[in-house]
PDB file of C-alpha atoms in Angstrom:
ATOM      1  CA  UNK N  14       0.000   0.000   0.000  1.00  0.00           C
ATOM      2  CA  UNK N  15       1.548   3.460  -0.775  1.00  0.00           C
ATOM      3  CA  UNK N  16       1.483   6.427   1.396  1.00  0.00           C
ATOM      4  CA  UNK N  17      -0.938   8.377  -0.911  1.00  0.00           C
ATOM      5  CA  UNK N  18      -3.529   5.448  -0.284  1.00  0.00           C
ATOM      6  CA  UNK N  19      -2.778   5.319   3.514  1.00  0.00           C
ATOM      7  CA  UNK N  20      -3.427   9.448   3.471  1.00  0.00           C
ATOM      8  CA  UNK N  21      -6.641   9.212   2.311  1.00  0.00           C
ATOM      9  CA  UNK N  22      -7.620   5.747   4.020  1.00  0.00           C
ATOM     10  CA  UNK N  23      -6.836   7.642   7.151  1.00  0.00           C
ATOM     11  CA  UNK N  24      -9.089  10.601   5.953  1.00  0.00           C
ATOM     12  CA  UNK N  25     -11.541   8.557   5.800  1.00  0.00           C
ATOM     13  CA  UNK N  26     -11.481   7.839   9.108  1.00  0.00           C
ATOM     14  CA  UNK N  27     -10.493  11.646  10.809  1.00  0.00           C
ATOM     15  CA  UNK N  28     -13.323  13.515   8.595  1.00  0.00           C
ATOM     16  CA  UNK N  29     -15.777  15.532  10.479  1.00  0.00           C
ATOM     17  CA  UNK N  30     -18.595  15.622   7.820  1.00  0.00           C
ATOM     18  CA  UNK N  31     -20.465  12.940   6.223  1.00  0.00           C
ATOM     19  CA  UNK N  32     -19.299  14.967   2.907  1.00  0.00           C
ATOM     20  CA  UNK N  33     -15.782  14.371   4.267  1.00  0.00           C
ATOM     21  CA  UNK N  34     -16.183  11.116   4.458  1.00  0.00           C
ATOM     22  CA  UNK N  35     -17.633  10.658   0.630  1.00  0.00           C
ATOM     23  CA  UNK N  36     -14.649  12.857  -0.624  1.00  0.00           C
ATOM     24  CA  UNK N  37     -11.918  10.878   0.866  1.00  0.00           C
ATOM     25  CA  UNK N  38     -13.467   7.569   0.220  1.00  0.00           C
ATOM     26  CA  UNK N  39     -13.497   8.698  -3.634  1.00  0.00           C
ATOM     27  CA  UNK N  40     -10.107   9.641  -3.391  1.00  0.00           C
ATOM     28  CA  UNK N  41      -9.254   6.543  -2.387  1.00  0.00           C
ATOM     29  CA  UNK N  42     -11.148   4.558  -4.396  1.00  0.00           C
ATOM     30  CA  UNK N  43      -9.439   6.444  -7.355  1.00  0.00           C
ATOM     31  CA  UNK N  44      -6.094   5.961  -6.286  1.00  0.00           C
ATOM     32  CA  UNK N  45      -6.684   2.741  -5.798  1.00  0.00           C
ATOM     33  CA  UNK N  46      -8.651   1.626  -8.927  1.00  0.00           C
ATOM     34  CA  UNK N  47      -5.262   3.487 -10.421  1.00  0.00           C
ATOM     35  CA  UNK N  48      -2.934   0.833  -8.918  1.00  0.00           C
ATOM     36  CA  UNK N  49      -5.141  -2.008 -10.091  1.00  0.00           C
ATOM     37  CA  UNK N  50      -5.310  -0.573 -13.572  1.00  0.00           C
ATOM     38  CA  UNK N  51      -1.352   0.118 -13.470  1.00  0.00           C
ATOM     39  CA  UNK N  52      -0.753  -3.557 -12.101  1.00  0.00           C
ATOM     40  CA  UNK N  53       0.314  -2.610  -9.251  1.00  0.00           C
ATOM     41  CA  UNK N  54      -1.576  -4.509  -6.921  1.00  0.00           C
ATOM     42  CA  UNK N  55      -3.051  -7.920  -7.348  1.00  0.00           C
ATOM     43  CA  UNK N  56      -7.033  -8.750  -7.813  1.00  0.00           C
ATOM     44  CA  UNK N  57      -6.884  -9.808  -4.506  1.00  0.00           C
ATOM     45  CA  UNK N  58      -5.232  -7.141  -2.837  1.00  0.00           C
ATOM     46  CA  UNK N  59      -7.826  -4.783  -4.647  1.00  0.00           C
ATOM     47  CA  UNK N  60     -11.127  -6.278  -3.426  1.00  0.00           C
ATOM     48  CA  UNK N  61      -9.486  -6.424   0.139  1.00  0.00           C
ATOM     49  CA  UNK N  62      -8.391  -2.795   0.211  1.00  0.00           C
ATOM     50  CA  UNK N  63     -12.252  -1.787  -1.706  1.00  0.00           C
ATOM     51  CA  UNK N  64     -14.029  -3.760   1.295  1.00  0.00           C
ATOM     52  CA  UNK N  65     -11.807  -2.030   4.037  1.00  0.00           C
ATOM     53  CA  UNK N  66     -12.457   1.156   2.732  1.00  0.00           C
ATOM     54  CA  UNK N  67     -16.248   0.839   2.199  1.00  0.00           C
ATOM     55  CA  UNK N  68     -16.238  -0.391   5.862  1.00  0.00           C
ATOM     56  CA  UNK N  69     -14.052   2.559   7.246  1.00  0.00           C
ATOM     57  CA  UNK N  70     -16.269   5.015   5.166  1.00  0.00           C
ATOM     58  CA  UNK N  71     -19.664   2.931   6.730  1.00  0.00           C
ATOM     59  CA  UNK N  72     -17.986   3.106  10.096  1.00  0.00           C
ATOM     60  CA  UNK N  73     -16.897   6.768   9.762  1.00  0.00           C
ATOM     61  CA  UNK N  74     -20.702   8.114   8.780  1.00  0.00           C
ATOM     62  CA  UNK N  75     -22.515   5.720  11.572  1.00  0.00           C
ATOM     63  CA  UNK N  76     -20.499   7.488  14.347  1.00  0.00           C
ATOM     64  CA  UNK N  77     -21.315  10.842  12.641  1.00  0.00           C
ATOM     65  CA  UNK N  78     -24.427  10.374  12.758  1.00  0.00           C
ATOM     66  CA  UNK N  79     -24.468   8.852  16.370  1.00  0.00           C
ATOM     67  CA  UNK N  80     -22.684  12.198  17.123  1.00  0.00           C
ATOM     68  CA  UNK N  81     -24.921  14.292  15.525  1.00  0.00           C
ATOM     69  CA  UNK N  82     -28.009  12.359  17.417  1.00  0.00           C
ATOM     70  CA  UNK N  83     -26.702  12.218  20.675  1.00  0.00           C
ATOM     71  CA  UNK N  84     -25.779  16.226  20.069  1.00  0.00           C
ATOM     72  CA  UNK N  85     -29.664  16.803  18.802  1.00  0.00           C
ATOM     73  CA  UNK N  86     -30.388  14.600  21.828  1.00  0.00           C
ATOM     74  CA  UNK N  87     -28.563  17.295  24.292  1.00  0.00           C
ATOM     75  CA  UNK N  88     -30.226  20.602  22.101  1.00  0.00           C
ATOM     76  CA  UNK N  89     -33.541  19.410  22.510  1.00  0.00           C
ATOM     77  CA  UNK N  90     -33.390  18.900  26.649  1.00  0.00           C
ATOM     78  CA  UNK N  91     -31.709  21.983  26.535  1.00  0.00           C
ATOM     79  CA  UNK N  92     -34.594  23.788  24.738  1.00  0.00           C
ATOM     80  CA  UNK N  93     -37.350  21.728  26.797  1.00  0.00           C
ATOM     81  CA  UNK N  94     -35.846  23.044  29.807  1.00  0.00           C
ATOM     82  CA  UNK N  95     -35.890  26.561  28.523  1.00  0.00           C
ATOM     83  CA  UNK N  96     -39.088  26.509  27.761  1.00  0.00           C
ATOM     84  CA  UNK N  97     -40.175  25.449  31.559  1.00  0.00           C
ATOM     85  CA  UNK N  98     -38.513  28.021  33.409  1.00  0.00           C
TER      86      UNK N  98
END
């Protein structure tokens, strides 16, 4: 695996927007569909490095949005407890 391809694996996995997430998964899924095409990595080592990335980018966008719930979560008591004072 090159260092490009481990750049934007781990972007995949430090973005802080769903969009984030998308973009760097693309970029990797370029660069990496570019070493396949160039014979640079087997078929093998391509569908392993696809399915690890589609799982990091699932992963990534679950605990956004677990994040963004749990912060909704913490808004809306806030704003129910405004509202009784």
């Amino acid at each position: 695996v090159t260092a490009y391809l481990s750049l934007h694996i781990g972007l995949i996995t430090e973005a802080e927007s769903d969009i984030g997430v998308r973009l760097s998964t693309r970029g990797a899924e370029s660069y990496l569909q570019a070493l396949y095409d160039l014979q640079r990595i087997r078929p093998e080592t391509f569908s392993r490095l696809r399915d690890e990335i589609h799982q990091l980018k699932a992963a990534r966008i679950a605990e956004l949005e677990a994040r963004a719930a749990e912060l909704d979560h913490s808004i809306r008591a806030i704003e129910e407890e405004m509202r009784s004072d």
